[in-house]
């Protein structure tokens, strides 16, 4: 199946404050917006986005203050090779919280936090627009099951791994994905810990060619029947991985005036 990662959804307490943070510090622009009954959804991304590039979805539910759990780790954004320190210093000059600077990360990456406490990793890449989404990290309790979920259910392939004495990172993405596409990073800690999902993270979204056909294929492959297309007015659907991370399935019309199917 065609399973390009379309977006990562985060819940935020102050929509305007979060929009200002991402638009000011990461130069994101608003791609689309949907005002619902008691909630607002906004899609963000760099001005110049690759057709397989992923967006960031910010969801604000009126009167709610989301709580960040540890089952989700971070989103990672790209800066050009050799420019990590300069971009980090730029963020510091703009008043962004000094969370994990490049020196503390061996000069290879760095971390900041957005206003809701979502961690944002800064990585160096030769591809993709500056600040574009590189990967989303989620923590899993069983690496074999997690890898099997993505490779068997979605036809993803493992494209990289890093193993230390205490944990391992595995990167998966669709076969033949563009370099500019977003990956999923699976982090597995060897100490057998469990995780709190919280509600500040929403879901990953996979963009499909045919929602119903691909949903039927996922069920044949024993994916969880969480929210089927019919229950979502045949506009989208949701499954879950073994750890409870929600995965939205969306068939998007590239010629539509709005990104939203509703």
mmCIF file of C-alpha atoms in Angstrom:
data_model
loop_
_atom_site.group_PDB
_atom_site.id
_atom_site.type_symbol
_atom_site.label_atom_id
_atom_site.label_comp_id
_atom_site.label_asym_id
_atom_site.label_seq_id
_atom_site.Cartn_x
_atom_site.Cartn_y
_atom_site.Cartn_z
ATOM 1 C CA UNK A 1 0.000 0.000 0.000
ATOM 2 C CA UNK A 2 1.033 3.630 -0.468
ATOM 3 C CA UNK A 3 1.609 4.777 3.098
ATOM 4 C CA UNK A 4 3.372 8.127 3.034
ATOM 5 C CA UNK A 5 3.368 9.808 6.442
ATOM 6 C CA UNK A 6 1.073 12.803 6.054
ATOM 7 C CA UNK A 7 1.300 14.545 9.435
ATOM 8 C CA UNK A 8 1.861 14.315 13.170
ATOM 9 C CA UNK A 9 -0.857 15.704 15.435
ATOM 10 C CA UNK A 10 -0.126 17.495 18.713
ATOM 11 C CA UNK A 11 -2.689 18.912 21.140
ATOM 12 C CA UNK A 12 -2.014 22.377 22.502
ATOM 13 C CA UNK A 13 -3.494 24.427 25.316
ATOM 14 C CA UNK A 14 -3.069 27.881 23.739
ATOM 15 C CA UNK A 15 -3.531 27.697 19.986
ATOM 16 C CA UNK A 16 -2.471 31.243 19.197
ATOM 17 C CA UNK A 17 0.595 30.930 21.419
ATOM 18 C CA UNK A 18 1.601 27.673 19.762
ATOM 19 C CA UNK A 19 1.010 29.046 16.274
ATOM 20 C CA UNK A 20 3.159 32.050 17.116
ATOM 21 C CA UNK A 21 5.946 29.777 18.410
ATOM 22 C CA UNK A 22 6.093 27.565 15.305
ATOM 23 C CA UNK A 23 5.608 30.422 12.861
ATOM 24 C CA UNK A 24 8.189 32.647 14.560
ATOM 25 C CA UNK A 25 10.908 30.147 15.419
ATOM 26 C CA UNK A 26 10.528 27.480 12.707
ATOM 27 C CA UNK A 27 9.228 29.764 9.955
ATOM 28 C CA UNK A 28 6.148 27.578 9.517
ATOM 29 C CA UNK A 29 3.141 28.839 7.621
ATOM 30 C CA UNK A 30 -0.489 27.894 8.053
ATOM 31 C CA UNK A 31 -1.498 25.418 5.350
ATOM 32 C CA UNK A 32 -5.143 24.923 6.341
ATOM 33 C CA UNK A 33 -7.545 25.351 9.251
ATOM 34 C CA UNK A 34 -10.792 23.731 10.383
ATOM 35 C CA UNK A 35 -13.063 25.207 13.055
ATOM 36 C CA UNK A 36 -15.263 22.558 14.660
ATOM 37 C CA UNK A 37 -17.678 22.477 17.575
ATOM 38 C CA UNK A 38 -15.384 23.234 20.503
ATOM 39 C CA UNK A 39 -12.120 22.547 18.699
ATOM 40 C CA UNK A 40 -9.786 23.959 16.067
ATOM 41 C CA UNK A 41 -7.330 22.098 13.817
ATOM 42 C CA UNK A 42 -4.481 23.844 12.025
ATOM 43 C CA UNK A 43 -1.947 22.347 9.623
ATOM 44 C CA UNK A 44 1.539 23.885 9.536
ATOM 45 C CA UNK A 45 4.713 23.395 7.536
ATOM 46 C CA UNK A 46 7.561 25.200 5.805
ATOM 47 C CA UNK A 47 6.635 27.447 2.896
ATOM 48 C CA UNK A 48 8.339 25.168 0.358
ATOM 49 C CA UNK A 49 7.292 21.577 1.049
ATOM 50 C CA UNK A 50 8.062 18.433 -0.905
ATOM 51 C CA UNK A 51 4.967 16.545 -2.063
ATOM 52 C CA UNK A 52 5.920 13.699 0.304
ATOM 53 C CA UNK A 53 6.822 16.027 3.150
ATOM 54 C CA UNK A 54 4.844 15.725 6.390
ATOM 55 C CA UNK A 55 2.954 18.520 8.104
ATOM 56 C CA UNK A 56 2.413 19.339 11.756
ATOM 57 C CA UNK A 57 -1.214 19.348 12.911
ATOM 58 C CA UNK A 58 -2.009 21.402 16.009
ATOM 59 C CA UNK A 59 -5.339 20.593 17.660
ATOM 60 C CA UNK A 60 -6.862 22.823 20.325
ATOM 61 C CA UNK A 61 -9.847 21.656 22.355
ATOM 62 C CA UNK A 62 -11.541 24.502 24.196
ATOM 63 C CA UNK A 63 -11.046 24.431 27.959
ATOM 64 C CA UNK A 64 -8.518 21.577 27.943
ATOM 65 C CA UNK A 65 -4.883 21.556 29.075
ATOM 66 C CA UNK A 66 -3.207 18.484 27.536
ATOM 67 C CA UNK A 67 -0.797 16.392 29.597
ATOM 68 C CA UNK A 68 2.424 15.158 27.989
ATOM 69 C CA UNK A 69 3.095 11.455 28.557
ATOM 70 C CA UNK A 70 6.281 9.567 27.740
ATOM 71 C CA UNK A 71 4.955 7.047 25.203
ATOM 72 C CA UNK A 72 5.585 9.711 22.572
ATOM 73 C CA UNK A 73 9.085 11.122 22.383
ATOM 74 C CA UNK A 74 9.545 14.013 19.989
ATOM 75 C CA UNK A 75 9.274 15.424 16.528
ATOM 76 C CA UNK A 76 12.555 16.114 14.702
ATOM 77 C CA UNK A 77 13.125 19.018 12.322
ATOM 78 C CA UNK A 78 15.912 19.495 9.791
ATOM 79 C CA UNK A 79 18.619 22.104 9.408
ATOM 80 C CA UNK A 80 21.408 21.948 6.788
ATOM 81 C CA UNK A 81 24.582 20.008 7.589
ATOM 82 C CA UNK A 82 27.076 22.161 9.454
ATOM 83 C CA UNK A 83 24.480 24.710 10.560
ATOM 84 C CA UNK A 84 23.214 23.116 13.779
ATOM 85 C CA UNK A 85 25.030 25.469 16.127
ATOM 86 C CA UNK A 86 24.013 28.581 14.165
ATOM 87 C CA UNK A 87 20.350 27.630 14.092
ATOM 88 C CA UNK A 88 20.349 26.677 17.772
ATOM 89 C CA UNK A 89 21.927 30.008 18.707
ATOM 90 C CA UNK A 90 19.304 31.757 16.587
ATOM 91 C CA UNK A 91 16.568 30.037 18.601
ATOM 92 C CA UNK A 92 18.262 31.025 21.864
ATOM 93 C CA UNK A 93 18.469 34.644 20.700
ATOM 94 C CA UNK A 94 14.731 34.502 19.987
ATOM 95 C CA UNK A 95 14.009 33.403 23.556
ATOM 96 C CA UNK A 96 13.429 29.664 23.044
ATOM 97 C CA UNK A 97 14.104 27.523 26.137
ATOM 98 C CA UNK A 98 17.674 26.148 26.334
ATOM 99 C CA UNK A 99 16.827 22.475 26.824
ATOM 100 C CA UNK A 100 19.635 20.342 25.326
ATOM 101 C CA UNK A 101 22.261 22.282 23.417
ATOM 102 C CA UNK A 102 24.447 20.835 20.630
ATOM 103 C CA UNK A 103 27.486 20.484 22.901
ATOM 104 C CA UNK A 104 25.562 18.303 25.360
ATOM 105 C CA UNK A 105 24.504 16.096 22.423
ATOM 106 C CA UNK A 106 27.989 15.583 21.022
ATOM 107 C CA UNK A 107 27.521 18.263 18.377
ATOM 108 C CA UNK A 108 25.262 15.985 16.338
ATOM 109 C CA UNK A 109 21.794 17.234 17.302
ATOM 110 C CA UNK A 110 19.998 19.379 19.882
ATOM 111 C CA UNK A 111 16.593 19.712 21.536
ATOM 112 C CA UNK A 112 14.187 22.507 22.397
ATOM 113 C CA UNK A 113 10.625 22.463 23.744
ATOM 114 C CA UNK A 114 7.500 24.153 22.455
ATOM 115 C CA UNK A 115 5.101 25.999 24.816
ATOM 116 C CA UNK A 116 3.270 22.775 25.748
ATOM 117 C CA UNK A 117 6.452 20.852 26.558
ATOM 118 C CA UNK A 118 6.583 18.857 23.333
ATOM 119 C CA UNK A 119 10.228 18.035 22.597
ATOM 120 C CA UNK A 120 11.567 19.167 19.238
ATOM 121 C CA UNK A 121 14.840 17.617 18.093
ATOM 122 C CA UNK A 122 17.018 19.523 15.626
ATOM 123 C CA UNK A 123 18.916 17.247 13.231
ATOM 124 C CA UNK A 124 21.343 17.970 10.390
ATOM 125 C CA UNK A 125 20.314 16.776 6.935
ATOM 126 C CA UNK A 126 21.361 17.399 3.343
ATOM 127 C CA UNK A 127 17.768 17.063 2.134
ATOM 128 C CA UNK A 128 14.449 18.713 2.857
ATOM 129 C CA UNK A 129 13.517 22.296 3.592
ATOM 130 C CA UNK A 130 14.963 23.906 6.701
ATOM 131 C CA UNK A 131 12.789 23.032 9.729
ATOM 132 C CA UNK A 132 10.843 20.384 7.749
ATOM 133 C CA UNK A 133 9.763 17.305 9.705
ATOM 134 C CA UNK A 134 12.390 14.552 9.588
ATOM 135 C CA UNK A 135 10.889 11.961 11.916
ATOM 136 C CA UNK A 136 8.547 11.389 14.833
ATOM 137 C CA UNK A 137 9.833 9.291 17.712
ATOM 138 C CA UNK A 138 7.576 6.957 19.680
ATOM 139 C CA UNK A 139 8.559 4.625 22.535
ATOM 140 C CA UNK A 140 7.633 0.957 22.316
ATOM 141 C CA UNK A 141 7.673 -1.845 24.883
ATOM 142 C CA UNK A 142 8.495 -4.661 22.445
ATOM 143 C CA UNK A 143 10.805 -3.834 19.541
ATOM 144 C CA UNK A 144 10.049 -7.026 17.618
ATOM 145 C CA UNK A 145 6.300 -6.435 17.741
ATOM 146 C CA UNK A 146 6.677 -2.767 16.856
ATOM 147 C CA UNK A 147 8.905 -3.486 13.861
ATOM 148 C CA UNK A 148 6.560 -6.261 12.793
ATOM 149 C CA UNK A 149 3.580 -3.928 13.010
ATOM 150 C CA UNK A 150 5.049 -1.357 10.643
ATOM 151 C CA UNK A 151 6.653 -3.817 8.232
ATOM 152 C CA UNK A 152 3.723 -6.235 8.012
ATOM 153 C CA UNK A 153 0.744 -3.923 8.361
ATOM 154 C CA UNK A 154 2.003 -0.932 6.353
ATOM 155 C CA UNK A 155 4.721 -2.458 4.145
ATOM 156 C CA UNK A 156 7.296 -0.156 5.741
ATOM 157 C CA UNK A 157 10.959 -1.080 5.792
ATOM 158 C CA UNK A 158 13.676 -0.552 8.348
ATOM 159 C CA UNK A 159 16.025 2.104 6.989
ATOM 160 C CA UNK A 160 18.314 2.637 9.976
ATOM 161 C CA UNK A 161 19.077 1.590 13.513
ATOM 162 C CA UNK A 162 21.314 2.615 16.388
ATOM 163 C CA UNK A 163 21.876 0.315 19.340
ATOM 164 C CA UNK A 164 23.491 1.274 22.659
ATOM 165 C CA UNK A 165 23.978 -0.609 25.915
ATOM 166 C CA UNK A 166 20.587 0.430 27.279
ATOM 167 C CA UNK A 167 18.320 1.232 24.335
ATOM 168 C CA UNK A 168 17.915 0.999 20.573
ATOM 169 C CA UNK A 169 16.441 3.263 17.898
ATOM 170 C CA UNK A 170 14.877 1.843 14.736
ATOM 171 C CA UNK A 171 13.788 4.009 11.788
ATOM 172 C CA UNK A 172 11.029 2.830 9.438
ATOM 173 C CA UNK A 173 9.428 4.395 6.379
ATOM 174 C CA UNK A 174 7.657 3.319 3.169
ATOM 175 C CA UNK A 175 9.697 1.571 0.515
ATOM 176 C CA UNK A 176 11.035 4.060 -2.042
ATOM 177 C CA UNK A 177 10.049 7.019 0.165
ATOM 178 C CA UNK A 178 11.518 10.341 -0.893
ATOM 179 C CA UNK A 179 14.442 11.629 1.144
ATOM 180 C CA UNK A 180 12.206 14.531 2.141
ATOM 181 C CA UNK A 181 9.531 12.239 3.627
ATOM 182 C CA UNK A 182 9.110 11.809 7.374
ATOM 183 C CA UNK A 183 10.158 8.581 9.106
ATOM 184 C CA UNK A 184 8.967 6.901 12.298
ATOM 185 C CA UNK A 185 11.617 6.358 14.961
ATOM 186 C CA UNK A 186 10.872 3.457 17.309
ATOM 187 C CA UNK A 187 12.739 3.716 20.614
ATOM 188 C CA UNK A 188 13.079 0.575 22.703
ATOM 189 C CA UNK A 189 14.546 0.689 26.214
ATOM 190 C CA UNK A 190 16.001 -2.600 27.438
ATOM 191 C CA UNK A 191 14.912 -2.183 31.078
ATOM 192 C CA UNK A 192 11.336 -3.322 30.481
ATOM 193 C CA UNK A 193 9.699 -0.025 31.444
ATOM 194 C CA UNK A 194 6.135 0.849 30.523
ATOM 195 C CA UNK A 195 4.886 4.225 29.348
ATOM 196 C CA UNK A 196 2.126 6.749 29.960
ATOM 197 C CA UNK A 197 0.344 7.829 26.795
ATOM 198 C CA UNK A 198 -0.964 11.164 28.085
ATOM 199 C CA UNK A 199 -3.226 13.204 25.819
ATOM 200 C CA UNK A 200 -0.932 15.940 24.507
ATOM 201 C CA UNK A 201 0.056 13.767 21.560
ATOM 202 C CA UNK A 202 -2.686 12.766 19.179
ATOM 203 C CA UNK A 203 -1.611 10.547 16.327
ATOM 204 C CA UNK A 204 0.492 9.837 13.301
ATOM 205 C CA UNK A 205 -1.326 10.004 9.973
ATOM 206 C CA UNK A 206 -0.655 7.771 6.977
ATOM 207 C CA UNK A 207 -1.839 8.977 3.566
ATOM 208 C CA UNK A 208 -3.360 6.195 1.450
ATOM 209 C CA UNK A 209 -4.431 5.708 -2.155
ATOM 210 C CA UNK A 210 -7.792 4.102 -1.350
ATOM 211 C CA UNK A 211 -9.137 4.362 2.208
ATOM 212 C CA UNK A 212 -11.585 1.461 2.100
ATOM 213 C CA UNK A 213 -9.349 -0.951 0.193
ATOM 214 C CA UNK A 214 -6.362 -0.230 2.399
ATOM 215 C CA UNK A 215 -8.494 -0.440 5.544
ATOM 216 C CA UNK A 216 -9.708 -3.876 4.464
ATOM 217 C CA UNK A 217 -6.109 -4.918 3.852
ATOM 218 C CA UNK A 218 -5.061 -3.720 7.314
ATOM 219 C CA UNK A 219 -7.851 -5.729 8.932
ATOM 220 C CA UNK A 220 -6.770 -8.784 6.933
ATOM 221 C CA UNK A 221 -3.321 -8.220 8.382
ATOM 222 C CA UNK A 222 -4.895 -8.125 11.866
ATOM 223 C CA UNK A 223 -4.559 -4.420 12.578
ATOM 224 C CA UNK A 224 -6.797 -3.165 15.382
ATOM 225 C CA UNK A 225 -10.275 -2.113 14.271
ATOM 226 C CA UNK A 226 -10.323 1.088 16.309
ATOM 227 C CA UNK A 227 -12.401 3.554 14.241
ATOM 228 C CA UNK A 228 -13.433 2.210 10.850
ATOM 229 C CA UNK A 229 -14.184 4.380 7.808
ATOM 230 C CA UNK A 230 -17.956 4.034 8.208
ATOM 231 C CA UNK A 231 -17.836 5.360 11.780
ATOM 232 C CA UNK A 232 -15.883 8.364 10.439
ATOM 233 C CA UNK A 233 -18.336 9.082 7.593
ATOM 234 C CA UNK A 234 -15.930 7.370 5.162
ATOM 235 C CA UNK A 235 -13.551 10.347 5.365
ATOM 236 C CA UNK A 236 -10.776 8.762 7.455
ATOM 237 C CA UNK A 237 -10.187 5.909 9.893
ATOM 238 C CA UNK A 238 -7.964 5.021 12.851
ATOM 239 C CA UNK A 239 -6.048 1.975 13.994
ATOM 240 C CA UNK A 240 -3.591 1.545 16.891
ATOM 241 C CA UNK A 241 -0.229 -0.128 17.271
ATOM 242 C CA UNK A 242 0.480 -2.605 20.080
ATOM 243 C CA UNK A 243 1.468 0.208 22.439
ATOM 244 C CA UNK A 244 -1.694 2.211 21.862
ATOM 245 C CA UNK A 245 -0.314 4.923 19.582
ATOM 246 C CA UNK A 246 -3.134 6.088 17.325
ATOM 247 C CA UNK A 247 -2.589 6.038 13.565
ATOM 248 C CA UNK A 248 -4.966 7.915 11.331
ATOM 249 C CA UNK A 249 -5.602 6.692 7.787
ATOM 250 C CA UNK A 250 -6.483 9.356 5.283
ATOM 251 C CA UNK A 251 -7.220 9.444 1.573
ATOM 252 C CA UNK A 252 -6.345 12.955 0.442
ATOM 253 C CA UNK A 253 -7.386 14.636 -2.810
ATOM 254 C CA UNK A 254 -4.309 16.525 -4.084
ATOM 255 C CA UNK A 255 -6.521 18.838 -6.156
ATOM 256 C CA UNK A 256 -8.890 19.785 -3.332
ATOM 257 C CA UNK A 257 -9.096 23.392 -2.132
ATOM 258 C CA UNK A 258 -8.790 22.234 1.483
ATOM 259 C CA UNK A 259 -6.577 19.598 3.083
ATOM 260 C CA UNK A 260 -9.497 18.422 5.177
ATOM 261 C CA UNK A 261 -11.780 15.672 3.860
ATOM 262 C CA UNK A 262 -14.674 17.078 5.891
#
